[in-house]
């Protein structure tokens, strides 16, 4: 029987994700490829009590269909939490999404038709590239660290510009204050939407947090060009699947229309848990221990890299987030090939090609430090050093 073909975009992919999925079956594998929080950071007894109380005390909110926009009380709390001097937010500026990934998917649906231009901080988050792949966009890489980078030229005539200014996935880079101001100014000047994806904004290990681009855009009531994406996945627990978009009311209305045809609403139980977690101060209470744990693991990873990879890669120690980005000193190293060799040596990393819309960058790797303890990170780096030398040979 001949059946209709699958959509064309499904053939435009790589096999790295399939390799990741099969890698989980390798006994003794040290996985430093993902972007996963450590389950030890989850406040399980607190979350269990919040879930029980949500069902017992707010059954209609927790168990019925929720409003498409999200529970009004949670939207109000997000608006209050992110308001600042010169930035006036209300529930009209807030949409609750089913995780940060849904926000990315909805943005593609409401802003991009086939072939249109997305300006993207490069290297770019793989999940965003996957979310927009069905739209088949054209990408304009934004290399923010380049001396010749012009924000206005990058944003001109793009459907939107995508950034992860706080400890970018994959590079761990922190966009400095001057660059943030320049990007916001360019968004105002060009009229282009500026996406500020901020899943790691609470994970500062060094220094004082920089102001969000949303705050720099300002406005009371807010009706600016910055579209801010947040999530509880790294701050509390990823399984809650609670995220949010803060944007101009017109953008929120468009996203609501798209969400209506996606999942209709984010689960009310998760929203009630999020509401109480914010309201009770739970998110603030668990953060210091999370930061201490991840800071120690970052330091252990970078120390091990200095000892075992110093002659093979160059990297910067990130001041926050979840990743170290390492570039091979030898231009002949193909990190797609390294992935396969590394799996044979019992360690998994992410090659740079999956973060490049054009698939050309094959000289770098992303290493996660939040999931594994210090001993496993050190052993993983030793295995990676052996694998790198084998790949080069």
mmCIF file of C-alpha atoms in Angstrom:
data_model
loop_
_atom_site.group_PDB
_atom_site.id
_atom_site.type_symbol
_atom_site.label_atom_id
_atom_site.label_comp_id
_atom_site.label_asym_id
_atom_site.label_seq_id
_atom_site.Cartn_x
_atom_site.Cartn_y
_atom_site.Cartn_z
ATOM 1 C CA UNK A 1 0.000 0.000 0.000
ATOM 2 C CA UNK A 2 1.330 3.446 -0.963
ATOM 3 C CA UNK A 3 0.742 6.112 1.671
ATOM 4 C CA UNK A 4 1.322 9.872 1.523
ATOM 5 C CA UNK A 5 4.878 10.925 2.246
ATOM 6 C CA UNK A 6 5.886 12.515 5.529
ATOM 7 C CA UNK A 7 6.433 16.281 5.596
ATOM 8 C CA UNK A 8 9.628 17.348 3.813
ATOM 9 C CA UNK A 9 11.229 18.949 6.881
ATOM 10 C CA UNK A 10 11.558 15.546 8.593
ATOM 11 C CA UNK A 11 14.290 14.583 6.135
ATOM 12 C CA UNK A 12 16.311 17.692 7.003
ATOM 13 C CA UNK A 13 17.963 16.397 10.146
ATOM 14 C CA UNK A 14 21.113 14.789 11.523
ATOM 15 C CA UNK A 15 21.674 11.502 13.314
ATOM 16 C CA UNK A 16 23.209 12.967 16.484
ATOM 17 C CA UNK A 17 19.915 12.872 18.418
ATOM 18 C CA UNK A 18 19.478 9.195 17.544
ATOM 19 C CA UNK A 19 23.006 8.533 18.779
ATOM 20 C CA UNK A 20 22.169 10.256 22.079
ATOM 21 C CA UNK A 21 19.075 8.102 22.517
ATOM 22 C CA UNK A 22 20.946 4.873 21.900
ATOM 23 C CA UNK A 23 23.875 5.993 24.087
ATOM 24 C CA UNK A 24 21.747 5.585 27.194
ATOM 25 C CA UNK A 25 21.980 1.817 26.733
ATOM 26 C CA UNK A 26 25.791 1.779 27.093
ATOM 27 C CA UNK A 27 26.749 0.332 30.517
ATOM 28 C CA UNK A 28 28.869 2.673 32.624
ATOM 29 C CA UNK A 29 28.511 5.606 30.239
ATOM 30 C CA UNK A 30 29.274 9.052 31.685
ATOM 31 C CA UNK A 31 26.811 11.405 29.999
ATOM 32 C CA UNK A 32 28.106 14.970 29.794
ATOM 33 C CA UNK A 33 26.073 15.747 26.676
ATOM 34 C CA UNK A 34 22.676 16.852 27.973
ATOM 35 C CA UNK A 35 21.496 19.960 29.747
ATOM 36 C CA UNK A 36 19.959 18.219 32.727
ATOM 37 C CA UNK A 37 19.619 19.452 36.302
ATOM 38 C CA UNK A 38 20.600 17.119 39.124
ATOM 39 C CA UNK A 39 17.494 15.499 40.688
ATOM 40 C CA UNK A 40 19.136 16.094 44.079
ATOM 41 C CA UNK A 41 18.206 19.774 43.707
ATOM 42 C CA UNK A 42 14.474 19.058 43.513
ATOM 43 C CA UNK A 43 12.612 19.835 46.762
ATOM 44 C CA UNK A 44 10.581 16.643 46.542
ATOM 45 C CA UNK A 45 8.736 16.733 49.908
ATOM 46 C CA UNK A 46 7.769 20.368 49.355
ATOM 47 C CA UNK A 47 6.529 19.690 45.836
ATOM 48 C CA UNK A 48 4.554 16.665 47.008
ATOM 49 C CA UNK A 49 2.796 18.782 49.642
ATOM 50 C CA UNK A 50 2.104 21.566 47.132
ATOM 51 C CA UNK A 51 0.575 19.016 44.732
ATOM 52 C CA UNK A 52 -1.594 17.544 47.500
ATOM 53 C CA UNK A 53 -2.764 20.987 48.608
ATOM 54 C CA UNK A 54 -3.457 22.067 45.034
ATOM 55 C CA UNK A 55 -5.832 19.161 44.432
ATOM 56 C CA UNK A 56 -7.437 19.355 47.872
ATOM 57 C CA UNK A 57 -7.861 23.128 48.101
ATOM 58 C CA UNK A 58 -8.106 24.235 44.453
ATOM 59 C CA UNK A 59 -9.587 21.268 42.550
ATOM 60 C CA UNK A 60 -11.137 23.361 39.803
ATOM 61 C CA UNK A 61 -7.840 25.118 39.072
ATOM 62 C CA UNK A 62 -5.810 21.926 39.355
ATOM 63 C CA UNK A 63 -8.011 19.392 37.564
ATOM 64 C CA UNK A 64 -10.201 21.267 35.074
ATOM 65 C CA UNK A 65 -9.147 22.802 31.789
ATOM 66 C CA UNK A 66 -7.185 25.958 32.535
ATOM 67 C CA UNK A 67 -7.587 29.218 30.617
ATOM 68 C CA UNK A 68 -5.476 29.255 27.453
ATOM 69 C CA UNK A 69 -3.524 32.247 28.744
ATOM 70 C CA UNK A 70 -2.828 30.535 32.074
ATOM 71 C CA UNK A 71 -4.256 30.884 35.578
ATOM 72 C CA UNK A 72 -4.895 34.601 36.219
ATOM 73 C CA UNK A 73 -3.249 34.476 39.659
ATOM 74 C CA UNK A 74 -0.051 32.969 38.216
ATOM 75 C CA UNK A 75 0.023 35.518 35.404
ATOM 76 C CA UNK A 76 -0.375 38.285 37.968
ATOM 77 C CA UNK A 77 2.469 36.855 40.039
ATOM 78 C CA UNK A 78 4.805 36.605 37.037
ATOM 79 C CA UNK A 79 3.946 40.193 36.085
ATOM 80 C CA UNK A 80 4.703 41.398 39.596
ATOM 81 C CA UNK A 81 7.885 39.327 39.855
ATOM 82 C CA UNK A 82 9.392 40.766 36.665
ATOM 83 C CA UNK A 83 8.188 44.357 36.936
ATOM 84 C CA UNK A 84 10.925 46.894 37.707
ATOM 85 C CA UNK A 85 11.352 50.664 37.887
ATOM 86 C CA UNK A 86 10.359 51.883 34.440
ATOM 87 C CA UNK A 87 8.880 48.507 33.493
ATOM 88 C CA UNK A 88 5.184 48.107 34.250
ATOM 89 C CA UNK A 89 3.760 44.645 33.605
ATOM 90 C CA UNK A 90 0.263 43.237 34.024
ATOM 91 C CA UNK A 91 -1.357 39.912 33.235
ATOM 92 C CA UNK A 92 -1.955 41.240 29.695
ATOM 93 C CA UNK A 93 1.799 40.900 29.203
ATOM 94 C CA UNK A 94 2.000 37.269 30.357
ATOM 95 C CA UNK A 95 1.248 33.902 28.753
ATOM 96 C CA UNK A 96 1.862 30.650 30.633
ATOM 97 C CA UNK A 97 3.350 27.962 28.387
ATOM 98 C CA UNK A 98 3.975 24.241 28.679
ATOM 99 C CA UNK A 99 7.700 24.603 29.262
ATOM 100 C CA UNK A 100 10.061 26.973 27.517
ATOM 101 C CA UNK A 101 10.052 24.794 24.399
ATOM 102 C CA UNK A 102 6.399 25.519 23.712
ATOM 103 C CA UNK A 103 7.141 29.231 23.728
ATOM 104 C CA UNK A 104 9.782 28.705 21.029
ATOM 105 C CA UNK A 105 7.389 26.606 18.963
ATOM 106 C CA UNK A 106 4.615 29.217 19.234
ATOM 107 C CA UNK A 107 6.962 32.021 18.200
ATOM 108 C CA UNK A 108 7.807 30.127 15.033
ATOM 109 C CA UNK A 109 4.129 29.626 14.296
ATOM 110 C CA UNK A 110 3.127 33.265 14.699
ATOM 111 C CA UNK A 111 6.174 34.944 13.154
ATOM 112 C CA UNK A 112 7.777 32.746 10.495
ATOM 113 C CA UNK A 113 6.619 31.624 7.067
ATOM 114 C CA UNK A 114 8.748 29.343 4.906
ATOM 115 C CA UNK A 115 12.135 30.799 4.055
ATOM 116 C CA UNK A 116 11.893 33.954 6.130
ATOM 117 C CA UNK A 117 14.909 35.230 8.059
ATOM 118 C CA UNK A 118 15.659 34.559 11.721
ATOM 119 C CA UNK A 119 18.677 36.331 13.177
ATOM 120 C CA UNK A 120 20.109 33.932 15.760
ATOM 121 C CA UNK A 121 22.901 34.230 18.283
ATOM 122 C CA UNK A 122 25.484 31.780 16.987
ATOM 123 C CA UNK A 123 26.104 29.026 17.985
ATOM 124 C CA UNK A 124 22.385 28.573 18.649
ATOM 125 C CA UNK A 125 20.319 26.439 21.015
ATOM 126 C CA UNK A 126 19.523 23.101 19.351
ATOM 127 C CA UNK A 127 15.982 23.028 20.775
ATOM 128 C CA UNK A 128 15.163 26.339 19.121
ATOM 129 C CA UNK A 129 16.513 25.157 15.781
ATOM 130 C CA UNK A 130 14.384 22.000 16.097
ATOM 131 C CA UNK A 131 11.279 24.000 17.061
ATOM 132 C CA UNK A 132 11.517 26.168 13.951
ATOM 133 C CA UNK A 133 12.650 23.489 11.503
ATOM 134 C CA UNK A 134 9.119 22.891 10.119
ATOM 135 C CA UNK A 135 9.021 26.587 9.122
ATOM 136 C CA UNK A 136 12.224 26.051 7.072
ATOM 137 C CA UNK A 137 13.643 29.510 7.877
ATOM 138 C CA UNK A 138 16.801 31.140 6.612
ATOM 139 C CA UNK A 139 19.254 31.927 9.406
ATOM 140 C CA UNK A 140 21.390 35.017 9.821
ATOM 141 C CA UNK A 141 24.082 34.154 12.380
ATOM 142 C CA UNK A 142 24.764 36.768 15.062
ATOM 143 C CA UNK A 143 28.294 36.383 16.416
ATOM 144 C CA UNK A 144 27.994 38.840 19.269
ATOM 145 C CA UNK A 145 31.643 38.550 20.285
ATOM 146 C CA UNK A 146 32.902 39.706 16.870
ATOM 147 C CA UNK A 147 34.414 43.176 16.638
ATOM 148 C CA UNK A 148 32.485 43.839 13.426
ATOM 149 C CA UNK A 149 29.058 42.804 14.810
ATOM 150 C CA UNK A 150 26.375 45.399 14.014
ATOM 151 C CA UNK A 151 23.098 44.857 15.913
ATOM 152 C CA UNK A 152 21.041 47.017 13.565
ATOM 153 C CA UNK A 153 22.360 45.268 10.466
ATOM 154 C CA UNK A 154 21.695 41.880 12.084
ATOM 155 C CA UNK A 155 18.101 42.713 13.032
ATOM 156 C CA UNK A 156 17.130 44.615 9.875
ATOM 157 C CA UNK A 157 14.310 42.836 7.995
ATOM 158 C CA UNK A 158 14.490 39.704 10.175
ATOM 159 C CA UNK A 159 11.267 38.199 11.526
ATOM 160 C CA UNK A 160 12.904 38.153 14.943
ATOM 161 C CA UNK A 161 16.316 37.964 16.606
ATOM 162 C CA UNK A 162 16.928 35.078 18.995
ATOM 163 C CA UNK A 163 19.314 35.391 21.947
ATOM 164 C CA UNK A 164 20.178 33.530 25.153
ATOM 165 C CA UNK A 165 22.035 36.345 26.920
ATOM 166 C CA UNK A 166 22.519 34.605 30.276
ATOM 167 C CA UNK A 167 25.017 31.744 29.856
ATOM 168 C CA UNK A 168 24.053 30.786 26.358
ATOM 169 C CA UNK A 169 23.260 27.239 25.434
ATOM 170 C CA UNK A 170 25.644 25.957 24.093
ATOM 171 C CA UNK A 171 28.583 28.287 24.798
ATOM 172 C CA UNK A 172 27.901 29.392 28.397
ATOM 173 C CA UNK A 173 28.608 32.951 27.261
ATOM 174 C CA UNK A 174 27.264 35.938 29.210
ATOM 175 C CA UNK A 175 26.256 38.848 26.975
ATOM 176 C CA UNK A 176 27.615 42.007 28.565
ATOM 177 C CA UNK A 177 25.588 45.083 29.474
ATOM 178 C CA UNK A 178 26.753 47.225 26.539
ATOM 179 C CA UNK A 179 25.761 44.521 24.065
ATOM 180 C CA UNK A 180 22.381 44.118 25.733
ATOM 181 C CA UNK A 181 21.732 47.826 25.437
ATOM 182 C CA UNK A 182 22.839 47.797 21.800
ATOM 183 C CA UNK A 183 20.532 44.911 20.934
ATOM 184 C CA UNK A 184 17.560 46.607 22.620
ATOM 185 C CA UNK A 185 18.319 49.867 20.809
ATOM 186 C CA UNK A 186 18.498 47.983 17.511
ATOM 187 C CA UNK A 187 15.140 46.333 18.208
ATOM 188 C CA UNK A 188 13.556 49.733 18.826
ATOM 189 C CA UNK A 189 15.193 51.200 15.709
ATOM 190 C CA UNK A 190 14.312 48.370 13.325
ATOM 191 C CA UNK A 191 10.983 47.265 14.786
ATOM 192 C CA UNK A 192 12.255 43.669 14.868
ATOM 193 C CA UNK A 193 11.162 41.433 17.736
ATOM 194 C CA UNK A 194 14.049 40.584 20.068
ATOM 195 C CA UNK A 195 13.661 37.215 21.813
ATOM 196 C CA UNK A 196 15.339 36.959 25.218
ATOM 197 C CA UNK A 197 15.360 33.263 26.121
ATOM 198 C CA UNK A 198 16.398 33.036 29.770
ATOM 199 C CA UNK A 199 16.312 29.498 31.202
ATOM 200 C CA UNK A 200 19.599 29.996 33.083
ATOM 201 C CA UNK A 201 19.058 33.494 34.478
ATOM 202 C CA UNK A 202 19.003 32.323 38.105
ATOM 203 C CA UNK A 203 22.209 30.268 37.743
ATOM 204 C CA UNK A 204 24.807 32.983 38.428
ATOM 205 C CA UNK A 205 27.842 31.550 40.255
ATOM 206 C CA UNK A 206 30.052 34.627 40.037
ATOM 207 C CA UNK A 207 29.253 38.322 39.941
ATOM 208 C CA UNK A 208 26.053 40.344 40.143
ATOM 209 C CA UNK A 209 23.207 39.479 37.723
ATOM 210 C CA UNK A 210 22.985 41.835 34.753
ATOM 211 C CA UNK A 211 19.675 43.555 33.958
ATOM 212 C CA UNK A 212 17.400 41.709 31.579
ATOM 213 C CA UNK A 213 16.940 43.140 28.099
ATOM 214 C CA UNK A 214 13.213 43.217 28.943
ATOM 215 C CA UNK A 215 14.011 45.628 31.786
ATOM 216 C CA UNK A 216 16.287 47.704 29.551
ATOM 217 C CA UNK A 217 13.495 48.007 26.968
ATOM 218 C CA UNK A 218 11.200 49.453 29.638
ATOM 219 C CA UNK A 219 7.732 50.906 29.314
ATOM 220 C CA UNK A 220 4.764 51.315 31.633
ATOM 221 C CA UNK A 221 2.490 49.750 30.516
ATOM 222 C CA UNK A 222 4.934 47.563 28.602
ATOM 223 C CA UNK A 223 4.491 47.424 24.826
ATOM 224 C CA UNK A 224 8.087 47.013 23.682
ATOM 225 C CA UNK A 225 9.941 44.789 21.187
ATOM 226 C CA UNK A 226 11.584 42.401 23.668
ATOM 227 C CA UNK A 227 9.866 39.033 24.099
ATOM 228 C CA UNK A 228 11.095 37.391 27.304
ATOM 229 C CA UNK A 229 10.930 33.616 27.833
ATOM 230 C CA UNK A 230 11.261 32.058 31.282
ATOM 231 C CA UNK A 231 10.882 28.596 32.787
ATOM 232 C CA UNK A 232 10.834 26.692 36.063
ATOM 233 C CA UNK A 233 12.785 23.789 34.562
ATOM 234 C CA UNK A 234 16.201 24.886 35.842
ATOM 235 C CA UNK A 235 14.887 26.827 38.845
ATOM 236 C CA UNK A 236 12.675 24.152 40.418
ATOM 237 C CA UNK A 237 11.952 20.970 38.416
ATOM 238 C CA UNK A 238 11.671 20.313 34.663
ATOM 239 C CA UNK A 239 8.802 17.846 34.952
ATOM 240 C CA UNK A 240 6.406 20.613 35.960
ATOM 241 C CA UNK A 241 6.592 21.898 32.367
ATOM 242 C CA UNK A 242 5.780 25.473 33.354
ATOM 243 C CA UNK A 243 7.178 28.357 31.356
ATOM 244 C CA UNK A 244 6.080 31.868 30.498
ATOM 245 C CA UNK A 245 6.274 34.551 27.865
ATOM 246 C CA UNK A 246 6.367 38.239 28.797
ATOM 247 C CA UNK A 247 5.694 40.491 25.836
ATOM 248 C CA UNK A 248 3.615 43.294 24.379
ATOM 249 C CA UNK A 249 -0.131 42.571 24.607
ATOM 250 C CA UNK A 250 -0.411 42.185 20.835
ATOM 251 C CA UNK A 251 2.257 39.492 20.802
ATOM 252 C CA UNK A 252 0.574 37.711 23.715
ATOM 253 C CA UNK A 253 -2.749 37.674 21.843
ATOM 254 C CA UNK A 254 -1.086 36.147 18.775
ATOM 255 C CA UNK A 255 0.634 33.469 20.857
ATOM 256 C CA UNK A 256 -2.640 32.652 22.623
ATOM 257 C CA UNK A 257 -4.253 31.982 19.241
ATOM 258 C CA UNK A 258 -1.415 29.620 18.350
ATOM 259 C CA UNK A 259 -1.513 27.888 21.746
ATOM 260 C CA UNK A 260 -5.239 27.274 21.349
ATOM 261 C CA UNK A 261 -4.400 24.984 18.424
ATOM 262 C CA UNK A 262 -1.490 23.383 20.245
ATOM 263 C CA UNK A 263 -2.426 22.101 23.713
ATOM 264 C CA UNK A 264 -5.336 24.409 24.651
ATOM 265 C CA UNK A 265 -3.824 25.007 28.083
ATOM 266 C CA UNK A 266 -0.880 24.264 30.338
ATOM 267 C CA UNK A 267 -1.894 21.744 33.054
ATOM 268 C CA UNK A 268 -3.620 23.495 35.941
ATOM 269 C CA UNK A 269 -1.987 21.264 38.563
ATOM 270 C CA UNK A 270 1.481 22.359 37.472
ATOM 271 C CA UNK A 271 0.375 25.977 37.425
ATOM 272 C CA UNK A 272 -1.004 25.771 40.974
ATOM 273 C CA UNK A 273 2.257 24.209 42.157
ATOM 274 C CA UNK A 274 4.227 26.982 40.429
ATOM 275 C CA UNK A 275 1.993 29.653 41.947
ATOM 276 C CA UNK A 276 2.464 28.324 45.471
ATOM 277 C CA UNK A 277 6.190 27.722 44.949
ATOM 278 C CA UNK A 278 6.657 31.377 44.062
ATOM 279 C CA UNK A 279 4.223 32.648 46.681
ATOM 280 C CA UNK A 280 5.690 30.609 49.552
ATOM 281 C CA UNK A 281 9.268 31.512 48.679
ATOM 282 C CA UNK A 282 10.186 27.898 47.853
ATOM 283 C CA UNK A 283 12.062 28.865 44.687
ATOM 284 C CA UNK A 284 14.149 31.365 46.636
ATOM 285 C CA UNK A 285 14.880 28.878 49.440
ATOM 286 C CA UNK A 286 16.215 26.104 47.211
ATOM 287 C CA UNK A 287 18.366 28.347 45.018
ATOM 288 C CA UNK A 288 21.435 28.820 47.300
ATOM 289 C CA UNK A 289 22.035 25.066 47.649
ATOM 290 C CA UNK A 290 21.596 24.585 43.899
ATOM 291 C CA UNK A 291 24.108 27.329 43.146
ATOM 292 C CA UNK A 292 26.640 25.895 45.618
ATOM 293 C CA UNK A 293 26.338 22.417 44.103
ATOM 294 C CA UNK A 294 26.668 23.554 40.516
ATOM 295 C CA UNK A 295 29.487 26.009 41.275
ATOM 296 C CA UNK A 296 31.554 23.208 42.803
ATOM 297 C CA UNK A 297 30.886 20.983 39.796
ATOM 298 C CA UNK A 298 31.822 23.714 37.346
ATOM 299 C CA UNK A 299 35.093 24.228 39.198
ATOM 300 C CA UNK A 300 35.792 20.489 39.263
ATOM 301 C CA UNK A 301 35.144 20.134 35.544
ATOM 302 C CA UNK A 302 37.358 23.063 34.588
ATOM 303 C CA UNK A 303 40.142 21.849 36.898
ATOM 304 C CA UNK A 304 40.007 18.400 35.305
ATOM 305 C CA UNK A 305 40.020 19.946 31.840
ATOM 306 C CA UNK A 306 43.114 21.969 32.727
ATOM 307 C CA UNK A 307 44.861 18.804 33.892
ATOM 308 C CA UNK A 308 43.849 16.512 31.034
ATOM 309 C CA UNK A 309 42.647 18.593 28.070
ATOM 310 C CA UNK A 310 44.797 21.719 28.259
ATOM 311 C CA UNK A 311 46.874 20.742 25.230
ATOM 312 C CA UNK A 312 43.852 19.723 23.177
ATOM 313 C CA UNK A 313 41.176 22.416 23.644
ATOM 314 C CA UNK A 314 40.642 26.087 24.439
ATOM 315 C CA UNK A 315 37.745 27.178 26.646
ATOM 316 C CA UNK A 316 36.546 29.875 29.034
ATOM 317 C CA UNK A 317 35.230 29.164 32.518
ATOM 318 C CA UNK A 318 31.565 30.279 32.491
ATOM 319 C CA UNK A 319 30.312 32.486 35.311
ATOM 320 C CA UNK A 320 26.979 30.673 35.373
ATOM 321 C CA UNK A 321 24.686 28.284 33.541
ATOM 322 C CA UNK A 322 25.258 24.613 32.805
ATOM 323 C CA UNK A 323 27.862 24.305 30.050
ATOM 324 C CA UNK A 324 31.504 24.661 29.034
ATOM 325 C CA UNK A 325 32.225 25.186 25.342
ATOM 326 C CA UNK A 326 35.603 23.837 24.242
ATOM 327 C CA UNK A 327 37.190 24.400 20.830
ATOM 328 C CA UNK A 328 39.786 21.959 19.537
ATOM 329 C CA UNK A 329 43.234 23.405 18.991
ATOM 330 C CA UNK A 330 43.758 21.032 16.067
ATOM 331 C CA UNK A 331 41.578 22.132 13.154
ATOM 332 C CA UNK A 332 41.577 18.561 11.861
ATOM 333 C CA UNK A 333 39.455 17.278 14.747
ATOM 334 C CA UNK A 334 35.921 16.531 13.567
ATOM 335 C CA UNK A 335 33.764 16.445 16.677
ATOM 336 C CA UNK A 336 30.960 14.554 14.922
ATOM 337 C CA UNK A 337 33.508 11.748 14.569
ATOM 338 C CA UNK A 338 34.730 12.372 18.119
ATOM 339 C CA UNK A 339 31.218 11.703 19.462
ATOM 340 C CA UNK A 340 31.310 8.159 18.116
ATOM 341 C CA UNK A 341 34.846 7.553 19.346
ATOM 342 C CA UNK A 342 33.997 8.989 22.777
ATOM 343 C CA UNK A 343 31.028 6.627 23.143
ATOM 344 C CA UNK A 344 33.405 3.716 22.621
ATOM 345 C CA UNK A 345 35.436 5.138 25.513
ATOM 346 C CA UNK A 346 32.396 5.449 27.785
ATOM 347 C CA UNK A 347 31.723 9.191 27.640
ATOM 348 C CA UNK A 348 29.165 11.269 25.743
ATOM 349 C CA UNK A 349 29.550 14.914 24.692
ATOM 350 C CA UNK A 350 27.667 17.138 22.229
ATOM 351 C CA UNK A 351 29.379 18.103 18.949
ATOM 352 C CA UNK A 352 29.185 21.678 17.714
ATOM 353 C CA UNK A 353 27.548 20.859 14.378
ATOM 354 C CA UNK A 354 24.080 20.501 15.929
ATOM 355 C CA UNK A 355 24.209 24.109 17.159
ATOM 356 C CA UNK A 356 25.068 25.498 13.719
ATOM 357 C CA UNK A 357 22.050 25.991 11.420
ATOM 358 C CA UNK A 358 24.370 25.376 8.474
ATOM 359 C CA UNK A 359 26.028 22.365 10.116
ATOM 360 C CA UNK A 360 29.516 23.632 9.293
ATOM 361 C CA UNK A 361 31.078 23.995 12.756
ATOM 362 C CA UNK A 362 32.672 20.636 13.570
ATOM 363 C CA UNK A 363 35.557 21.749 15.763
ATOM 364 C CA UNK A 364 33.972 22.321 19.191
ATOM 365 C CA UNK A 365 32.081 20.433 21.872
ATOM 366 C CA UNK A 366 29.583 21.302 24.607
ATOM 367 C CA UNK A 367 30.156 19.739 28.030
ATOM 368 C CA UNK A 368 27.533 19.770 30.780
ATOM 369 C CA UNK A 369 28.634 19.925 34.422
ATOM 370 C CA UNK A 370 25.367 19.984 36.399
ATOM 371 C CA UNK A 371 24.253 16.339 36.237
ATOM 372 C CA UNK A 372 27.369 14.439 37.351
ATOM 373 C CA UNK A 373 29.275 14.717 40.618
ATOM 374 C CA UNK A 374 32.907 15.818 40.794
ATOM 375 C CA UNK A 375 34.382 12.308 40.613
ATOM 376 C CA UNK A 376 32.365 11.357 37.526
ATOM 377 C CA UNK A 377 33.185 14.660 35.837
ATOM 378 C CA UNK A 378 36.891 14.052 36.385
ATOM 379 C CA UNK A 379 36.669 10.495 35.072
ATOM 380 C CA UNK A 380 34.615 11.715 32.102
ATOM 381 C CA UNK A 381 37.288 14.251 31.201
ATOM 382 C CA UNK A 382 39.985 11.572 31.380
ATOM 383 C CA UNK A 383 37.968 9.393 29.011
ATOM 384 C CA UNK A 384 37.394 12.375 26.721
ATOM 385 C CA UNK A 385 41.130 13.084 26.582
ATOM 386 C CA UNK A 386 41.815 9.491 25.556
ATOM 387 C CA UNK A 387 39.015 9.595 22.971
ATOM 388 C CA UNK A 388 40.223 12.898 21.507
ATOM 389 C CA UNK A 389 43.724 11.570 20.987
ATOM 390 C CA UNK A 390 42.292 8.430 19.405
ATOM 391 C CA UNK A 391 40.090 10.504 17.089
ATOM 392 C CA UNK A 392 43.046 12.625 16.013
ATOM 393 C CA UNK A 393 45.114 9.500 15.325
#
